[in-house]
Amino acid sequence: MTFIQNAWYVAAQSRDVSAQTPLARWVIDQPLVLFRDGKGAPFALADTCPHRMAPLSMGVLSDGCIQCPYHGLRFDSAGACINNPHGDGRIPDRAKVRSYPAVEKYGVIWVWMGAADSADPAVVPHFPFMDDSEFYVAMGEMVIDGNYQLENDNILDLSHIEFVHPMFSSPAVSAGVVSHEIDGEIVWSRRDIHNDEHPPQFIREVFHVPEGPVDRWLYVSWQAPSYLSLEAGGMAVGAAREQAMTSMQVHWFTPETHQRTRYYYGNSLPKFVGPEGQAIVNSSCAALRPPFEFEDKPLVEAQQMRIGDRNLLHENPIVLNIDAAGMAARRLIQLRLEQEAQSLGDAQI
Amino acid sequence: MTFIQNAWYVAAQSRDVSAQTPLARWVIDQPLVLFRDGKGAPFALADTCPHRMAPLSMGVLSDGCIQCPYHGLRFDSAGACINNPHGDGRIPDRAKVRSYPAVEKYGVIWVWMGAADSADPAVVPHFPFMDDSEFYVAMGEMVIDGNYQLENDNILDLSHIEFVHPMFSSPAVSAGVVSHEIDGEIVWSRRDIHNDEHPPQFIREVFHVPEGPVDRWLYVSWQAPSYLSLEAGGMAVGAAREQAMTSMQVHWFTPETHQRTRYYYGNSLPKFVGPEGQAIVNSSCAALRPPFEFEDKPLVEAQQMRIGDRNLLHENPIVLNIDAAGMAARRLIQLRLEQEAQSLGDAQI
Amino acid sequence: MTFIQNAWYVAAQSRDVSAQTPLARWVIDQPLVLFRDGKGAPFALADTCPHRMAPLSMGVLSDGCIQCPYHGLRFDSAGACINNPHGDGRIPDRAKVRSYPAVEKYGVIWVWMGAADSADPAVVPHFPFMDDSEFYVAMGEMVIDGNYQLENDNILDLSHIEFVHPMFSSPAVSAGVVSHEIDGEIVWSRRDIHNDEHPPQFIREVFHVPEGPVDRWLYVSWQAPSYLSLEAGGMAVGAAREQAMTSMQVHWFTPETHQRTRYYYGNSLPKFVGPEGQAIVNSSCAALRPPFEFEDKPLVEAQQMRIGDRNLLHENPIVLNIDAAGMAARRLIQLRLEQEAQSLGDAQI
């Protein structure tokens, strides 16, 4: 098994990366050290000193450079060794560590895991509603002992709600129409719930429909390798769609290893809702955690225990209509992996 | 390494299997879910949903059917999917899980791990003294981090008592005559202790010999894969054997994996001893646990640590006369494994 | 990977080996049991009974013999079975365990891991300053989750002090001259620090230089596989070297497995310093532990995490001048391994 290389992955939340304390993180089986320079720009380097393999993240940061904890080799933010405190101070040619292009956007640090010269910040996925200049934004994270594709499946499959999250469900949810659509490299998964006469109380509150039947929907969009957004909307039956309240979430899954994933989840409200907006998104974000942690996570981890180091699809599972979106995502990932293997082969000829 | 398939294995104690809460157990490297229907009949299914490999044991039981925790596929007690709550509700042909024949007897649920059509409840091993309609019965269980054959060896070897369980020993025990016998598919291991002038005090109490020298004996019978009974008896020297008191135990070892075994131990008294019998067997059963847990278990687990994933007999161990019964059992297991491999080969031709 | 066999390894501190309680230890991937006979002589046997692989170290010691905990086979200090308490008591020919030559010296038990007939106590490495008839000696030990060669590297590289142990450093230390020398099978690593005007206060106390600039030095000698001594000295600039105070340490690393090492560290003072000498060496030895445990150990274990089951040198690390001594030691180890493989090949022809 392998991972898509040519992609921006979320390596950490912005708030956890500083110019004072290096942060160690794994992304697609590679150890990284994250830090900022004096101006606050984020950087990501391979977290292994080329001298004796000590983790640079155990070292000392100063002036946007990191010093190996063991023998003091100092590396600048581009990964070049700029000081050898020993002997004649000559710096060996190979004294450098891989530098990963890093971009800060939407409250997180994105790192490019492919060849550095192919990194294009313009292709960081677009989640404009996570832009904190225009939105109140909140975010949480969690480590899952499971493969990231199980998490893609989980969010793209809107049918599991009534079984895994009964609190969010109602008879009308079960009757909701599930559909999916493949739009180029985007996979959409949608659940439209019409005429819900007994929605959970929080639905009435979030979408401002104090009484009467409700039309509501969940629209998920996915793009490779594992970036999803979820729009939840609701309105009185018969109201105009364009005036409905909607709530936006992100679900970003960073593979740390084949069997471990760091899950970033977030939500937002437009700033025009007024200054109480930040408290509301904070509270909503906190409310998301218990179902993710106590309902989804144990299931995904139990799946992983069963699957082990095998590939779910090689186990010949039965496929239901609700898997369509997830299967489409898996196919797009597979296609990207084959393209990368192909171009690697071409490059080696 | 492999396991005998065509055998009834103890999967759980009856008291742990209900119509309300599914029970997850491993038997010969296979995950099972155990439950009962509304009439109390026990069932065992493969504990992996064929859709996404979620463990069914995390799901919900109702009306003797189990619903997958993830997407609500519902399986009846025969393992057939009887409800797909999604889309048009069509049930895919392969939407079934393996059902293991299950029989309740002697206070436990026996599951047949071979082909279902070869399951014969009449060949559940006979332990009439564990029948609670005629006996007061008590049972305990314990998980051992060791291969089940090390446990077979342990019980079939009655010589270890004086070294591992000094409390049960005396000089006459060491002088006792060890013998074994192979009677078809049964292996007997016997230790006859004559004229024990200083038996442990509990021996006098259990066998009602308040004073004077004692003749006592331990007779173990084994049958594949790992079902043993142990008769302990004692009487005044010269008394009539047929009037001696005896105490019966079972030792049943269920391989969970190659290196983990679930150990069920039990004992009984005939109901004619009167209503205090239940309390006596309960107390005797509780008294068995400390030597099993604190004397045998650490040794078996230490053997397993040394053996790892190798086969003890391939390590060329020295063999003593006391190993005769255990070696006979190992040979019978090996023979059964070869027969099963042979008939599997025949079936494939 | 393999280990040098023809070497004396430290198996335990003398104080931990007794005639009452067997001690289990691993040396170069082999389990040993250590004990003494009634006269106090130390012995080392393979810690696996040849009958059923039970660890002899769980058994009972008496009269310098060890009895298997499981079935009572009794082995003398040469590893010969001298009692089979079963059946006719005949002792099978193969009922013996490997005996490892053991020598007690310098407060530890040395065991020879090569062929017993090649064991020569005269080649136990010489550390005369650890002889407690002439010196006050103290010793501590610690288990490191890392390969022993990483520890060799650590001590042979005197440059890491200023980065890993800032408490022991000063600007003059950084300016100190590092050198190394290969003297047959001994590797020397030296750091000479001239004219240190601001040494740490404890340097002034240890070396009795209450004021003024100090000349000081650290001289490490290594021999295969992992025996190091360290001389630390200091004196007023311009004083006579032969009158300088020096402090001696040992660093002995016993590979338990490829990824686990038992670290013995010790120090001494000549008895002529007077009766308070023992308290001083005890206190110095205790003071060594925190930097070893909280500064070196986490780094070595982090290196090991990165290296896993690979060989550091096969990872193509960059090499600095400060690695010269460590690399020389690694080459000498490699040479010894090749010689042993060669003579093993010769023996098999």
PDB file of N, CA and C in Angstrom, chain B residues 185-265:
ATOM      1  N   GLU B 185      -9.608 -43.156  21.341  1.00  0.00           N
ATOM      2  CA  GLU B 185      -9.311 -41.724  21.224  1.00  0.00           C
ATOM      3  C   GLU B 185      -9.217 -41.034  22.586  1.00  0.00           C
ATOM      4  N   ILE B 186      -9.274 -41.835  23.630  1.00  0.00           N
ATOM      5  CA  ILE B 186      -9.146 -41.301  24.985  1.00  0.00           C
ATOM      6  C   ILE B 186      -7.745 -41.594  25.511  1.00  0.00           C
ATOM      7  N   VAL B 187      -7.162 -40.584  26.119  1.00  0.00           N
ATOM      8  CA  VAL B 187      -5.897 -40.821  26.810  1.00  0.00           C
ATOM      9  C   VAL B 187      -6.153 -40.719  28.312  1.00  0.00           C
ATOM     10  N   TRP B 188      -5.705 -41.718  29.037  1.00  0.00           N
ATOM     11  CA  TRP B 188      -5.816 -41.714  30.499  1.00  0.00           C
ATOM     12  C   TRP B 188      -4.445 -41.464  31.112  1.00  0.00           C
ATOM     13  N   SER B 189      -4.447 -40.645  32.139  1.00  0.00           N
ATOM     14  CA  SER B 189      -3.240 -40.450  32.932  1.00  0.00           C
ATOM     15  C   SER B 189      -3.653 -40.669  34.380  1.00  0.00           C
ATOM     16  N   ARG B 190      -2.883 -41.504  35.088  1.00  0.00           N
ATOM     17  CA  ARG B 190      -3.314 -41.870  36.444  1.00  0.00           C
ATOM     18  C   ARG B 190      -2.152 -41.744  37.414  1.00  0.00           C
ATOM     19  N   ARG B 191      -2.505 -41.312  38.593  1.00  0.00           N
ATOM     20  CA  ARG B 191      -1.517 -41.353  39.676  1.00  0.00           C
ATOM     21  C   ARG B 191      -2.186 -41.986  40.887  1.00  0.00           C
ATOM     22  N   ASP B 192      -1.681 -43.132  41.292  1.00  0.00           N
ATOM     23  CA  ASP B 192      -2.198 -43.849  42.458  1.00  0.00           C
ATOM     24  C   ASP B 192      -1.237 -43.663  43.623  1.00  0.00           C
ATOM     25  N   ILE B 193      -1.779 -43.183  44.706  1.00  0.00           N
ATOM     26  CA  ILE B 193      -0.954 -42.858  45.869  1.00  0.00           C
ATOM     27  C   ILE B 193      -1.407 -43.779  47.010  1.00  0.00           C
ATOM     28  N   HIS B 194      -0.539 -44.663  47.401  1.00  0.00           N
ATOM     29  CA  HIS B 194      -0.908 -45.662  48.395  1.00  0.00           C
ATOM     30  C   HIS B 194      -0.357 -45.294  49.764  1.00  0.00           C
ATOM     31  N   ASN B 195      -1.212 -45.497  50.742  1.00  0.00           N
ATOM     32  CA  ASN B 195      -0.756 -45.461  52.125  1.00  0.00           C
ATOM     33  C   ASN B 195      -0.145 -44.109  52.506  1.00  0.00           C
ATOM     34  N   ASP B 196      -0.872 -43.060  52.165  1.00  0.00           N
ATOM     35  CA  ASP B 196      -0.374 -41.710  52.484  1.00  0.00           C
ATOM     36  C   ASP B 196      -0.667 -41.434  53.960  1.00  0.00           C
ATOM     37  N   GLU B 197       0.377 -41.406  54.751  1.00  0.00           N
ATOM     38  CA  GLU B 197       0.173 -41.247  56.210  1.00  0.00           C
ATOM     39  C   GLU B 197       0.012 -39.795  56.606  1.00  0.00           C
ATOM     40  N   HIS B 198       0.474 -38.887  55.774  1.00  0.00           N
ATOM     41  CA  HIS B 198       0.393 -37.472  56.129  1.00  0.00           C
ATOM     42  C   HIS B 198      -0.173 -36.652  54.982  1.00  0.00           C
ATOM     43  N   PRO B 199      -1.372 -36.973  54.564  1.00  0.00           N
ATOM     44  CA  PRO B 199      -1.955 -36.179  53.466  1.00  0.00           C
ATOM     45  C   PRO B 199      -2.288 -34.769  53.952  1.00  0.00           C
ATOM     46  N   PRO B 200      -2.392 -33.805  53.035  1.00  0.00           N
ATOM     47  CA  PRO B 200      -2.853 -32.473  53.434  1.00  0.00           C
ATOM     48  C   PRO B 200      -4.212 -32.595  54.133  1.00  0.00           C
ATOM     49  N   GLN B 201      -4.488 -31.721  55.065  1.00  0.00           N
ATOM     50  CA  GLN B 201      -5.707 -31.811  55.880  1.00  0.00           C
ATOM     51  C   GLN B 201      -6.966 -31.798  55.004  1.00  0.00           C
ATOM     52  N   PHE B 202      -6.944 -30.976  53.926  1.00  0.00           N
ATOM     53  CA  PHE B 202      -8.186 -30.891  53.123  1.00  0.00           C
ATOM     54  C   PHE B 202      -8.509 -32.223  52.454  1.00  0.00           C
ATOM     55  N   ILE B 203      -7.491 -33.053  52.242  1.00  0.00           N
ATOM     56  CA  ILE B 203      -7.733 -34.379  51.659  1.00  0.00           C
ATOM     57  C   ILE B 203      -8.595 -35.210  52.612  1.00  0.00           C
ATOM     58  N   ARG B 204      -8.251 -35.146  53.902  1.00  0.00           N
ATOM     59  CA  ARG B 204      -9.043 -35.902  54.891  1.00  0.00           C
ATOM     60  C   ARG B 204     -10.492 -35.398  54.893  1.00  0.00           C
ATOM     61  N   GLU B 205     -10.633 -34.093  54.740  1.00  0.00           N
ATOM     62  CA  GLU B 205     -11.995 -33.533  54.805  1.00  0.00           C
ATOM     63  C   GLU B 205     -12.796 -33.893  53.550  1.00  0.00           C
ATOM     64  N   VAL B 206     -12.184 -33.684  52.406  1.00  0.00           N
ATOM     65  CA  VAL B 206     -12.924 -33.917  51.162  1.00  0.00           C
ATOM     66  C   VAL B 206     -13.343 -35.376  51.054  1.00  0.00           C
ATOM     67  N   PHE B 207     -12.472 -36.271  51.448  1.00  0.00           N
ATOM     68  CA  PHE B 207     -12.738 -37.696  51.228  1.00  0.00           C
ATOM     69  C   PHE B 207     -13.205 -38.422  52.491  1.00  0.00           C
ATOM     70  N   HIS B 208     -13.462 -37.639  53.537  1.00  0.00           N
ATOM     71  CA  HIS B 208     -14.063 -38.198  54.759  1.00  0.00           C
ATOM     72  C   HIS B 208     -13.222 -39.329  55.358  1.00  0.00           C
ATOM     73  N   VAL B 209     -11.931 -39.054  55.488  1.00  0.00           N
ATOM     74  CA  VAL B 209     -11.054 -40.032  56.157  1.00  0.00           C
ATOM     75  C   VAL B 209     -10.368 -39.276  57.301  1.00  0.00           C
ATOM     76  N   PRO B 210     -11.048 -39.185  58.448  1.00  0.00           N
ATOM     77  CA  PRO B 210     -10.547 -38.293  59.504  1.00  0.00           C
ATOM     78  C   PRO B 210      -9.194 -38.706  60.073  1.00  0.00           C
ATOM     79  N   GLU B 211      -8.857 -39.948  60.015  1.00  0.00           N
ATOM     80  CA  GLU B 211      -7.559 -40.340  60.564  1.00  0.00           C
ATOM     81  C   GLU B 211      -7.057 -41.599  59.866  1.00  0.00           C
ATOM     82  N   GLY B 212      -5.794 -41.894  60.119  1.00  0.00           N
ATOM     83  CA  GLY B 212      -5.207 -43.116  59.557  1.00  0.00           C
ATOM     84  C   GLY B 212      -4.705 -42.891  58.143  1.00  0.00           C
ATOM     85  N   PRO B 213      -3.954 -43.853  57.648  1.00  0.00           N
ATOM     86  CA  PRO B 213      -3.385 -43.709  56.295  1.00  0.00           C
ATOM     87  C   PRO B 213      -4.467 -43.753  55.225  1.00  0.00           C
ATOM     88  N   VAL B 214      -4.163 -43.100  54.123  1.00  0.00           N
ATOM     89  CA  VAL B 214      -5.146 -42.880  53.058  1.00  0.00           C
ATOM     90  C   VAL B 214      -4.603 -43.445  51.741  1.00  0.00           C
ATOM     91  N   ASP B 215      -5.480 -44.121  51.026  1.00  0.00           N
ATOM     92  CA  ASP B 215      -5.192 -44.398  49.611  1.00  0.00           C
ATOM     93  C   ASP B 215      -5.895 -43.320  48.798  1.00  0.00           C
ATOM     94  N   ARG B 216      -5.195 -42.708  47.880  1.00  0.00           N
ATOM     95  CA  ARG B 216      -5.884 -41.705  47.055  1.00  0.00           C
ATOM     96  C   ARG B 216      -5.369 -41.766  45.631  1.00  0.00           C
ATOM     97  N   TRP B 217      -6.088 -41.115  44.737  1.00  0.00           N
ATOM     98  CA  TRP B 217      -5.744 -41.230  43.321  1.00  0.00           C
ATOM     99  C   TRP B 217      -6.253 -40.020  42.536  1.00  0.00           C
ATOM    100  N   LEU B 218      -5.581 -39.797  41.444  1.00  0.00           N
ATOM    101  CA  LEU B 218      -5.984 -38.767  40.476  1.00  0.00           C
ATOM    102  C   LEU B 218      -6.038 -39.452  39.124  1.00  0.00           C
ATOM    103  N   TYR B 219      -7.199 -39.451  38.510  1.00  0.00           N
ATOM    104  CA  TYR B 219      -7.340 -40.079  37.189  1.00  0.00           C
ATOM    105  C   TYR B 219      -7.814 -39.016  36.210  1.00  0.00           C
ATOM    106  N   VAL B 220      -7.018 -38.774  35.217  1.00  0.00           N
ATOM    107  CA  VAL B 220      -7.362 -37.773  34.204  1.00  0.00           C
ATOM    108  C   VAL B 220      -7.706 -38.493  32.908  1.00  0.00           C
ATOM    109  N   SER B 221      -8.788 -38.073  32.263  1.00  0.00           N
ATOM    110  CA  SER B 221      -9.029 -38.559  30.911  1.00  0.00           C
ATOM    111  C   SER B 221      -9.061 -37.363  29.979  1.00  0.00           C
ATOM    112  N   TRP B 222      -8.501 -37.549  28.807  1.00  0.00           N
ATOM    113  CA  TRP B 222      -8.415 -36.476  27.819  1.00  0.00           C
ATOM    114  C   TRP B 222      -9.012 -36.945  26.514  1.00  0.00           C
ATOM    115  N   GLN B 223      -9.650 -36.034  25.810  1.00  0.00           N
ATOM    116  CA  GLN B 223      -9.977 -36.306  24.420  1.00  0.00           C
ATOM    117  C   GLN B 223      -9.774 -35.027  23.610  1.00  0.00           C
ATOM    118  N   ALA B 224      -9.508 -35.228  22.337  1.00  0.00           N
ATOM    119  CA  ALA B 224      -9.156 -34.101  21.467  1.00  0.00           C
ATOM    120  C   ALA B 224     -10.357 -33.175  21.310  1.00  0.00           C
ATOM    121  N   PRO B 225     -10.101 -31.899  21.134  1.00  0.00           N
ATOM    122  CA  PRO B 225      -8.772 -31.289  21.126  1.00  0.00           C
ATOM    123  C   PRO B 225      -8.257 -31.003  22.533  1.00  0.00           C
ATOM    124  N   SER B 226      -9.119 -30.813  23.487  1.00  0.00           N
ATOM    125  CA  SER B 226      -8.618 -30.289  24.767  1.00  0.00           C
ATOM    126  C   SER B 226      -9.686 -30.392  25.851  1.00  0.00           C
ATOM    127  N   TYR B 227     -10.308 -31.563  25.966  1.00  0.00           N
ATOM    128  CA  TYR B 227     -11.344 -31.770  26.985  1.00  0.00           C
ATOM    129  C   TYR B 227     -10.880 -32.804  27.948  1.00  0.00           C
ATOM    130  N   LEU B 228     -10.777 -32.399  29.174  1.00  0.00           N
ATOM    131  CA  LEU B 228     -10.248 -33.286  30.196  1.00  0.00           C
ATOM    132  C   LEU B 228     -11.191 -33.343  31.386  1.00  0.00           C
ATOM    133  N   SER B 229     -11.258 -34.524  31.979  1.00  0.00           N
ATOM    134  CA  SER B 229     -11.916 -34.620  33.287  1.00  0.00           C
ATOM    135  C   SER B 229     -10.910 -35.205  34.254  1.00  0.00           C
ATOM    136  N   LEU B 230     -11.088 -34.877  35.488  1.00  0.00           N
ATOM    137  CA  LEU B 230     -10.165 -35.340  36.519  1.00  0.00           C
ATOM    138  C   LEU B 230     -10.983 -35.871  37.675  1.00  0.00           C
ATOM    139  N   GLU B 231     -10.746 -37.122  38.000  1.00  0.00           N
ATOM    140  CA  GLU B 231     -11.359 -37.724  39.181  1.00  0.00           C
ATOM    141  C   GLU B 231     -10.314 -37.774  40.273  1.00  0.00           C
ATOM    142  N   ALA B 232     -10.647 -37.160  41.403  1.00  0.00           N
ATOM    143  CA  ALA B 232      -9.792 -37.293  42.580  1.00  0.00           C
ATOM    144  C   ALA B 232     -10.558 -38.132  43.589  1.00  0.00           C
ATOM    145  N   GLY B 233      -9.909 -39.132  44.114  1.00  0.00           N
ATOM    146  CA  GLY B 233     -10.596 -39.995  45.072  1.00  0.00           C
ATOM    147  C   GLY B 233      -9.708 -40.277  46.264  1.00  0.00           C
ATOM    148  N   GLY B 234     -10.334 -40.690  47.370  1.00  0.00           N
ATOM    149  CA  GLY B 234      -9.563 -41.050  48.563  1.00  0.00           C
ATOM    150  C   GLY B 234     -10.400 -41.916  49.488  1.00  0.00           C
ATOM    151  N   MET B 235      -9.696 -42.763  50.213  1.00  0.00           N
ATOM    152  CA  MET B 235     -10.393 -43.623  51.181  1.00  0.00           C
ATOM    153  C   MET B 235      -9.358 -44.153  52.175  1.00  0.00           C
ATOM    154  N   ALA B 236      -9.856 -44.648  53.296  1.00  0.00           N
ATOM    155  CA  ALA B 236      -8.949 -45.266  54.261  1.00  0.00           C
ATOM    156  C   ALA B 236      -8.302 -46.473  53.591  1.00  0.00           C
ATOM    157  N   VAL B 237      -7.040 -46.695  53.918  1.00  0.00           N
ATOM    158  CA  VAL B 237      -6.345 -47.853  53.349  1.00  0.00           C
ATOM    159  C   VAL B 237      -7.124 -49.112  53.709  1.00  0.00           C
ATOM    160  N   GLY B 238      -7.418 -49.907  52.726  1.00  0.00           N
ATOM    161  CA  GLY B 238      -8.133 -51.151  52.968  1.00  0.00           C
ATOM    162  C   GLY B 238      -9.633 -51.049  52.774  1.00  0.00           C
ATOM    163  N   ALA B 239     -10.159 -49.819  52.616  1.00  0.00           N
ATOM    164  CA  ALA B 239     -11.603 -49.681  52.413  1.00  0.00           C
ATOM    165  C   ALA B 239     -11.986 -50.192  51.019  1.00  0.00           C
ATOM    166  N   ALA B 240     -13.299 -50.330  50.825  1.00  0.00           N
ATOM    167  CA  ALA B 240     -13.765 -50.828  49.525  1.00  0.00           C
ATOM    168  C   ALA B 240     -13.794 -49.679  48.531  1.00  0.00           C
ATOM    169  N   ARG B 241     -13.161 -49.839  47.397  1.00  0.00           N
ATOM    170  CA  ARG B 241     -13.045 -48.783  46.396  1.00  0.00           C
ATOM    171  C   ARG B 241     -14.421 -48.232  45.999  1.00  0.00           C
ATOM    172  N   GLU B 242     -15.386 -49.128  45.858  1.00  0.00           N
ATOM    173  CA  GLU B 242     -16.681 -48.658  45.360  1.00  0.00           C
ATOM    174  C   GLU B 242     -17.403 -47.762  46.365  1.00  0.00           C
ATOM    175  N   GLN B 243     -16.925 -47.752  47.599  1.00  0.00           N
ATOM    176  CA  GLN B 243     -17.573 -46.866  48.575  1.00  0.00           C
ATOM    177  C   GLN B 243     -16.775 -45.583  48.794  1.00  0.00           C
ATOM    178  N   ALA B 244     -15.667 -45.432  48.052  1.00  0.00           N
ATOM    179  CA  ALA B 244     -14.826 -44.249  48.263  1.00  0.00           C
ATOM    180  C   ALA B 244     -15.530 -42.983  47.770  1.00  0.00           C
ATOM    181  N   MET B 245     -15.210 -41.865  48.406  1.00  0.00           N
ATOM    182  CA  MET B 245     -15.662 -40.564  47.927  1.00  0.00           C
ATOM    183  C   MET B 245     -14.794 -40.164  46.735  1.00  0.00           C
ATOM    184  N   THR B 246     -15.421 -39.583  45.732  1.00  0.00           N
ATOM    185  CA  THR B 246     -14.623 -39.028  44.640  1.00  0.00           C
ATOM    186  C   THR B 246     -15.113 -37.615  44.356  1.00  0.00           C
ATOM    187  N   SER B 247     -14.240 -36.869  43.777  1.00  0.00           N
ATOM    188  CA  SER B 247     -14.574 -35.493  43.390  1.00  0.00           C
ATOM    189  C   SER B 247     -14.222 -35.352  41.916  1.00  0.00           C
ATOM    190  N   MET B 248     -15.130 -34.792  41.139  1.00  0.00           N
ATOM    191  CA  MET B 248     -14.928 -34.710  39.698  1.00  0.00           C
ATOM    192  C   MET B 248     -14.682 -33.263  39.270  1.00  0.00           C
ATOM    193  N   GLN B 249     -13.731 -33.098  38.381  1.00  0.00           N
ATOM    194  CA  GLN B 249     -13.464 -31.777  37.789  1.00  0.00           C
ATOM    195  C   GLN B 249     -13.451 -31.887  36.267  1.00  0.00           C
ATOM    196  N   VAL B 250     -13.710 -30.759  35.623  1.00  0.00           N
ATOM    197  CA  VAL B 250     -13.412 -30.660  34.196  1.00  0.00           C
ATOM    198  C   VAL B 250     -12.376 -29.563  33.980  1.00  0.00           C
ATOM    199  N   HIS B 251     -11.605 -29.758  32.922  1.00  0.00           N
ATOM    200  CA  HIS B 251     -10.638 -28.757  32.456  1.00  0.00           C
ATOM    201  C   HIS B 251     -10.809 -28.685  30.949  1.00  0.00           C
ATOM    202  N   TRP B 252     -11.398 -27.608  30.494  1.00  0.00           N
ATOM    203  CA  TRP B 252     -11.665 -27.471  29.059  1.00  0.00           C
ATOM    204  C   TRP B 252     -10.870 -26.267  28.553  1.00  0.00           C
ATOM    205  N   PHE B 253     -10.118 -26.486  27.496  1.00  0.00           N
ATOM    206  CA  PHE B 253      -9.244 -25.432  26.981  1.00  0.00           C
ATOM    207  C   PHE B 253      -9.663 -25.049  25.581  1.00  0.00           C
ATOM    208  N   THR B 254     -10.109 -23.850  25.412  1.00  0.00           N
ATOM    209  CA  THR B 254     -10.504 -23.391  24.086  1.00  0.00           C
ATOM    210  C   THR B 254      -9.404 -22.510  23.511  1.00  0.00           C
ATOM    211  N   PRO B 255      -8.808 -22.932  22.387  1.00  0.00           N
ATOM    212  CA  PRO B 255      -7.807 -22.066  21.748  1.00  0.00           C
ATOM    213  C   PRO B 255      -8.499 -20.805  21.227  1.00  0.00           C
ATOM    214  N   GLU B 256      -8.100 -19.656  21.689  1.00  0.00           N
ATOM    215  CA  GLU B 256      -8.606 -18.416  21.087  1.00  0.00           C
ATOM    216  C   GLU B 256      -7.728 -18.081  19.884  1.00  0.00           C
ATOM    217  N   THR B 257      -6.435 -18.163  20.088  1.00  0.00           N
ATOM    218  CA  THR B 257      -5.462 -18.024  18.995  1.00  0.00           C
ATOM    219  C   THR B 257      -4.384 -19.065  19.283  1.00  0.00           C
ATOM    220  N   HIS B 258      -3.318 -19.055  18.492  1.00  0.00           N
ATOM    221  CA  HIS B 258      -2.244 -20.021  18.729  1.00  0.00           C
ATOM    222  C   HIS B 258      -1.540 -19.777  20.052  1.00  0.00           C
ATOM    223  N   GLN B 259      -1.632 -18.542  20.521  1.00  0.00           N
ATOM    224  CA  GLN B 259      -0.898 -18.236  21.746  1.00  0.00           C
ATOM    225  C   GLN B 259      -1.814 -17.760  22.869  1.00  0.00           C
ATOM    226  N   ARG B 260      -3.105 -18.008  22.729  1.00  0.00           N
ATOM    227  CA  ARG B 260      -4.036 -17.580  23.811  1.00  0.00           C
ATOM    228  C   ARG B 260      -5.134 -18.616  23.946  1.00  0.00           C
ATOM    229  N   THR B 261      -5.419 -18.973  25.165  1.00  0.00           N
ATOM    230  CA  THR B 261      -6.356 -20.056  25.463  1.00  0.00           C
ATOM    231  C   THR B 261      -7.341 -19.576  26.537  1.00  0.00           C
ATOM    232  N   ARG B 262      -8.609 -19.935  26.358  1.00  0.00           N
ATOM    233  CA  ARG B 262      -9.567 -19.668  27.430  1.00  0.00           C
ATOM    234  C   ARG B 262      -9.786 -20.970  28.186  1.00  0.00           C
ATOM    235  N   TYR B 263      -9.560 -20.885  29.455  1.00  0.00           N
ATOM    236  CA  TYR B 263      -9.538 -22.064  30.321  1.00  0.00           C
ATOM    237  C   TYR B 263     -10.829 -22.074  31.146  1.00  0.00           C
ATOM    238  N   TYR B 264     -11.640 -23.110  30.914  1.00  0.00           N
ATOM    239  CA  TYR B 264     -12.850 -23.316  31.714  1.00  0.00           C
ATOM    240  C   TYR B 264     -12.588 -24.465  32.678  1.00  0.00           C
ATOM    241  N   TYR B 265     -12.801 -24.216  33.939  1.00  0.00           N
ATOM    242  CA  TYR B 265     -12.621 -25.298  34.924  1.00  0.00           C
ATOM    243  C   TYR B 265     -13.893 -25.389  35.755  1.00  0.00           C
TER     244      TYR B 265
END
